[in-house]
Amino acid sequence: MSKPRVGAQLYTIRQFTKTLEDIATSMKKIKEIGYNAVQVSAFGPVDPHKVKEIMDAEGLTICATHIGYDRLKNDLQGVIEQHKLWNCKYVGLGAMPQEYAKSAEGYVKFAKEASEIARVLADNGLRFIYHNHNFEFMKFDGVTGLEILLNETDPEVFDFEIDTYWVQAGGANPVDWIKKVRGRMKVVHFKDMGVDSNRQQMMTEVGEGNLNWPDIINACVEIGVEWALVEQDVCQRDPFESLAISLNNLKKLGLNP
């Protein structure tokens, strides 16, 4: 079984990707750190063709994205064309709109809508992936929102992008959830959790917190994850330095870009 390749989730450096000039400078840094693949997320309003030129110039693969739900509903053909331009298979949704998350019925409604979108993407050679936070672990009559999504979405076309930190923050076990989505996840978010001096949960570089990375990685290998994307929403230092620390720690654990 092959190991997933490590990439950088660019939401981590979102304050440095608002203009094409910033993106070009930032991608050069990402490549110098040692990454060869990225997930495009939280870019400013920039021309996708120019983005491709920047990525090609640095030798970076766009392995996945995060796209807003409004655009998935209202400009799906544009999304398809953009991903084909970028040679990017995985179309990610960072979170469902919160109005769906208030009830079990809302989750079922979203599951149906998103599965229809995912079917169109699949018919065009792409894959829909859903990224969780902690709110999906609220229970409705004993069943978590994420379990509703697992059960009510179309397993042929609706895939997951488990975020290790947010699973832990929701009170669940990242390893358990990686195994639960076996056959439905090729992209995972690696994000670590520590505790600060005020005894509050904090995001840390991968390997600097307390998640069980050997077991997480083994589970990802077991179910055939292709991409392990490093993400850190909040950094305690320069976010490029944080991405470098995470990559170096993952290399020590046997993963490579």
C-alpha positions as MATLAB code, in Angstrom:
seq = 'MSKPRVGAQLYTIRQFTKTLEDIATSMKKIKEIGYNAVQVSAFGPVDPHKVKEIMDAEGLTICATHIGYDRLKNDLQGVIEQHKLWNCKYVGLGAMPQEYAKSAEGYVKFAKEASEIARVLADNGLRFIYHNHNFEFMKFDGVTGLEILLNETDPEVFDFEIDTYWVQAGGANPVDWIKKVRGRMKVVHFKDMGVDSNRQQMMTEVGEGNLNWPDIINACVEIGVEWALVEQDVCQRDPFESLAISLNNLKKLGLNP';
ca = [
       0.000    0.000    0.000;
       1.374    3.387   -0.965;
       1.669    6.312    1.411;
      -0.124    9.615    0.789;
       1.881   12.497   -0.599;
       2.137   15.626    1.524;
       0.829   18.932    0.175;
       0.164   22.419    1.529;
      -3.382   23.680    2.150;
      -3.008   27.326    1.111;
      -5.699   28.537    3.520;
      -2.797   28.498    5.969;
      -1.235   31.465    4.132;
      -4.495   33.133    3.056;
      -3.271   36.633    3.929;
      -0.549   36.174    1.308;
      -2.714   35.034   -1.634;
      -4.975   38.010   -2.327;
      -3.284   39.232   -5.522;
      -1.443   37.528   -8.379;
       1.789   39.185   -7.245;
       1.331   37.837   -3.721;
       0.447   34.388   -5.048;
       3.568   34.277   -7.227;
       5.808   35.263   -4.305;
       4.070   32.836   -1.948;
       4.229   29.876   -4.329;
       7.956   30.407   -4.729;
       8.267   30.160   -0.932;
       6.054   27.055   -0.815;
       8.268   25.351   -3.390;
      11.444   26.384   -1.572;
      10.084   24.862    1.661;
       9.828   21.558   -0.199;
       6.177   21.163   -1.168;
       5.307   19.987   -4.670;
       1.506   20.153   -4.394;
      -1.041   22.586   -3.002;
      -4.723   22.933   -2.283;
      -6.067   26.241   -3.582;
      -8.267   27.920   -0.997;
      -9.131   31.514   -0.045;
      -7.493   33.134   -3.070;
      -8.469   36.648   -4.012;
     -10.446   37.303   -7.235;
      -7.719   36.258   -9.678;
      -7.660   34.813  -13.200;
      -7.468   30.968  -13.074;
      -5.266   30.996  -16.189;
      -2.742   33.248  -14.420;
      -2.835   30.974  -11.385;
      -2.016   28.001  -13.604;
       0.916   29.914  -15.103;
       2.284   30.630  -11.616;
       1.899   27.012  -10.487;
       3.471   25.655  -13.665;
       6.406   28.052  -13.314;
       7.112   26.716   -9.815;
       6.405   23.081  -10.661;
       3.490   22.904   -8.238;
       0.514   20.566   -8.683;
      -2.944   21.793   -7.690;
      -4.202   18.575   -6.144;
      -7.434   19.922   -4.617;
      -9.457   23.072   -3.984;
     -12.074   24.558   -1.720;
     -14.977   26.159   -3.587;
     -17.863   28.127   -2.055;
     -21.244   26.381   -1.957;
     -22.965   29.250   -3.774;
     -20.604   28.807   -6.694;
     -21.091   25.046   -6.716;
     -24.830   25.613   -6.972;
     -24.816   28.542   -9.390;
     -21.658   28.188  -11.527;
     -20.960   24.486  -11.626;
     -19.898   24.515  -15.266;
     -17.379   27.254  -14.479;
     -16.073   25.170  -11.580;
     -15.675   22.160  -13.877;
     -13.819   24.195  -16.494;
     -11.514   25.707  -13.848;
     -10.589   22.316  -12.437;
      -9.936   20.861  -15.865;
      -7.719   23.848  -16.649;
      -5.774   23.146  -13.478;
      -5.776   19.362  -14.048;
      -7.248   19.114  -10.539;
      -9.527   16.189   -9.751;
     -10.736   17.029   -6.245;
     -13.361   19.752   -5.784;
     -13.619   20.550   -2.102;
     -16.308   22.215   -0.005;
     -14.838   23.720    3.164;
     -18.113   23.582    5.105;
     -21.831   23.363    4.514;
     -23.804   26.603    4.960;
     -24.793   26.875    8.616;
     -28.517   27.007    7.928;
     -28.356   23.286    7.060;
     -26.551   22.376   10.278;
     -29.361   23.273   12.681;
     -31.330   20.042   12.359;
     -31.189   16.467   11.133;
     -33.601   17.475    8.379;
     -31.187   20.189    7.310;
     -28.367   17.668    7.045;
     -30.531   15.352    4.937;
     -31.485   18.247    2.650;
     -27.851   19.219    2.215;
     -26.884   15.588    1.616;
     -29.366   15.370   -1.266;
     -28.348   18.712   -2.813;
     -24.623   18.079   -2.524;
     -24.949   14.553   -3.902;
     -26.628   15.963   -7.013;
     -23.738   18.411   -7.450;
     -21.260   15.598   -6.823;
     -22.941   13.468   -9.507;
     -22.437   16.177  -12.136;
     -18.797   16.551  -11.092;
     -18.303   12.779  -11.291;
     -19.856   12.702  -14.756;
     -17.136   15.179  -15.737;
     -14.266   13.153  -14.272;
     -14.017   15.093  -10.988;
     -14.635   14.168   -7.345;
     -16.533   16.130   -4.705;
     -14.904   16.131   -1.254;
     -16.480   17.460    1.959;
     -14.305   18.995    4.690;
     -15.603   18.776    8.246;
     -15.288   21.079   11.228;
     -16.409   20.312   14.789;
     -20.042   21.439   14.399;
     -20.860   18.249   12.452;
     -20.382   16.328   15.714;
     -23.486   17.806   17.313;
     -25.931   14.959   17.838;
     -29.531   14.747   16.677;
     -31.372   11.932   18.475;
     -28.022   10.302   19.197;
     -26.616   10.592   15.673;
     -23.939   13.120   14.733;
     -24.314   15.381   11.740;
     -21.277   13.798   10.121;
     -22.839   10.342   10.482;
     -25.968   11.688    8.777;
     -23.799   12.875    5.886;
     -22.058    9.510    5.733;
     -25.377    7.684    5.618;
     -27.500   10.040    3.505;
     -25.085   11.129    0.754;
     -24.519    9.148   -2.439;
     -21.527    6.888   -1.668;
     -20.673    6.621   -5.353;
     -19.960   10.341   -5.799;
     -19.818   12.117   -2.419;
     -16.399   11.791   -0.780;
     -14.932   13.166    2.434;
     -11.904   15.242    3.409;
     -11.512   14.449    7.105;
      -9.789   17.173    9.136;
      -7.932   15.547   12.012;
      -8.000   18.583   14.327;
     -11.708   19.257   13.915;
     -12.635   15.608   14.491;
     -10.701   15.716   17.753;
     -12.264   19.074   18.630;
     -15.686   17.513   18.098;
     -14.910   14.869   20.689;
     -14.328   12.039   18.230;
     -11.301    9.985   17.213;
      -9.587   10.964   13.919;
      -8.387    7.394   13.348;
     -11.925    6.031   13.747;
     -13.302    8.539   11.261;
     -10.590    7.949    8.700;
     -11.539    4.270    8.766;
     -15.279    5.054    8.667;
     -14.902    6.805    5.316;
     -12.937    3.940    3.753;
     -13.528    3.956    0.013;
     -14.745    7.555    0.148;
     -11.620    9.589    0.941;
      -8.526   10.300   -1.132;
      -7.686   13.688    0.430;
      -7.185   14.298    4.178;
      -6.338   17.394    6.209;
      -3.463   16.990    8.642;
      -3.801   19.492   11.475;
      -2.507   19.003   15.009;
      -3.948   19.977   18.387;
      -2.112   21.182   21.480;
      -3.030   23.201   24.551;
      -1.939   26.738   25.441;
      -1.003   28.316   28.772;
      -4.661   29.130   29.398;
      -5.555   25.440   29.027;
      -7.326   26.124   25.742;
      -7.154   23.986   22.611;
      -4.793   25.396   20.021;
      -3.759   24.491   16.487;
      -0.121   23.514   16.170;
       2.225   22.375   13.450;
       1.814   18.694   12.641;
       3.901   16.747   15.140;
       4.076   19.594   17.649;
       0.732   18.805   19.277;
      -0.801   15.703   20.809;
      -2.598   13.811   18.044;
      -1.501   10.234   17.425;
       0.254   10.700   14.081;
       1.613    7.168   13.616;
      -1.902    5.720   13.945;
      -3.433    8.497   11.805;
      -0.899    7.892    9.037;
      -1.344    4.123    9.216;
      -5.108    4.546    8.888;
      -4.640    6.800    5.851;
      -2.353    4.232    4.220;
      -4.829    1.470    5.050;
      -7.764    3.162    3.281;
      -5.746    4.456    0.305;
      -5.529    8.209    0.912;
      -3.608    9.907   -1.914;
      -3.007   13.397   -0.489;
      -2.285   14.501    3.087;
      -2.651   18.269    3.098;
      -1.096   20.291    5.894;
      -3.383   23.007    7.199;
      -3.071   25.363   10.151;
      -5.841   27.950   10.401;
      -4.089   29.799   13.238;
      -0.299   29.893   13.509;
       1.765   31.041   16.474;
       4.586   32.074   14.135;
       5.063   32.972   10.472;
       2.701   30.609    8.591;
       5.383   29.677    6.057;
       7.612   28.611    8.967;
       4.714   26.590   10.363;
       4.268   24.803    7.030;
       7.993   24.023    6.992;
       7.918   22.590   10.520;
       4.939   20.376    9.666;
       6.611   19.075    6.515;
       9.859   18.284    8.319;
       7.990   16.441   11.077;
       6.009   14.415    8.537;
       9.207   13.465    6.757;
      10.468   12.048   10.060;
       7.262    9.988   10.174;
       7.936    8.560    6.728;
       5.811   10.805    4.500;
       7.125   12.956    1.663;
       5.837   15.645   -0.724;
];
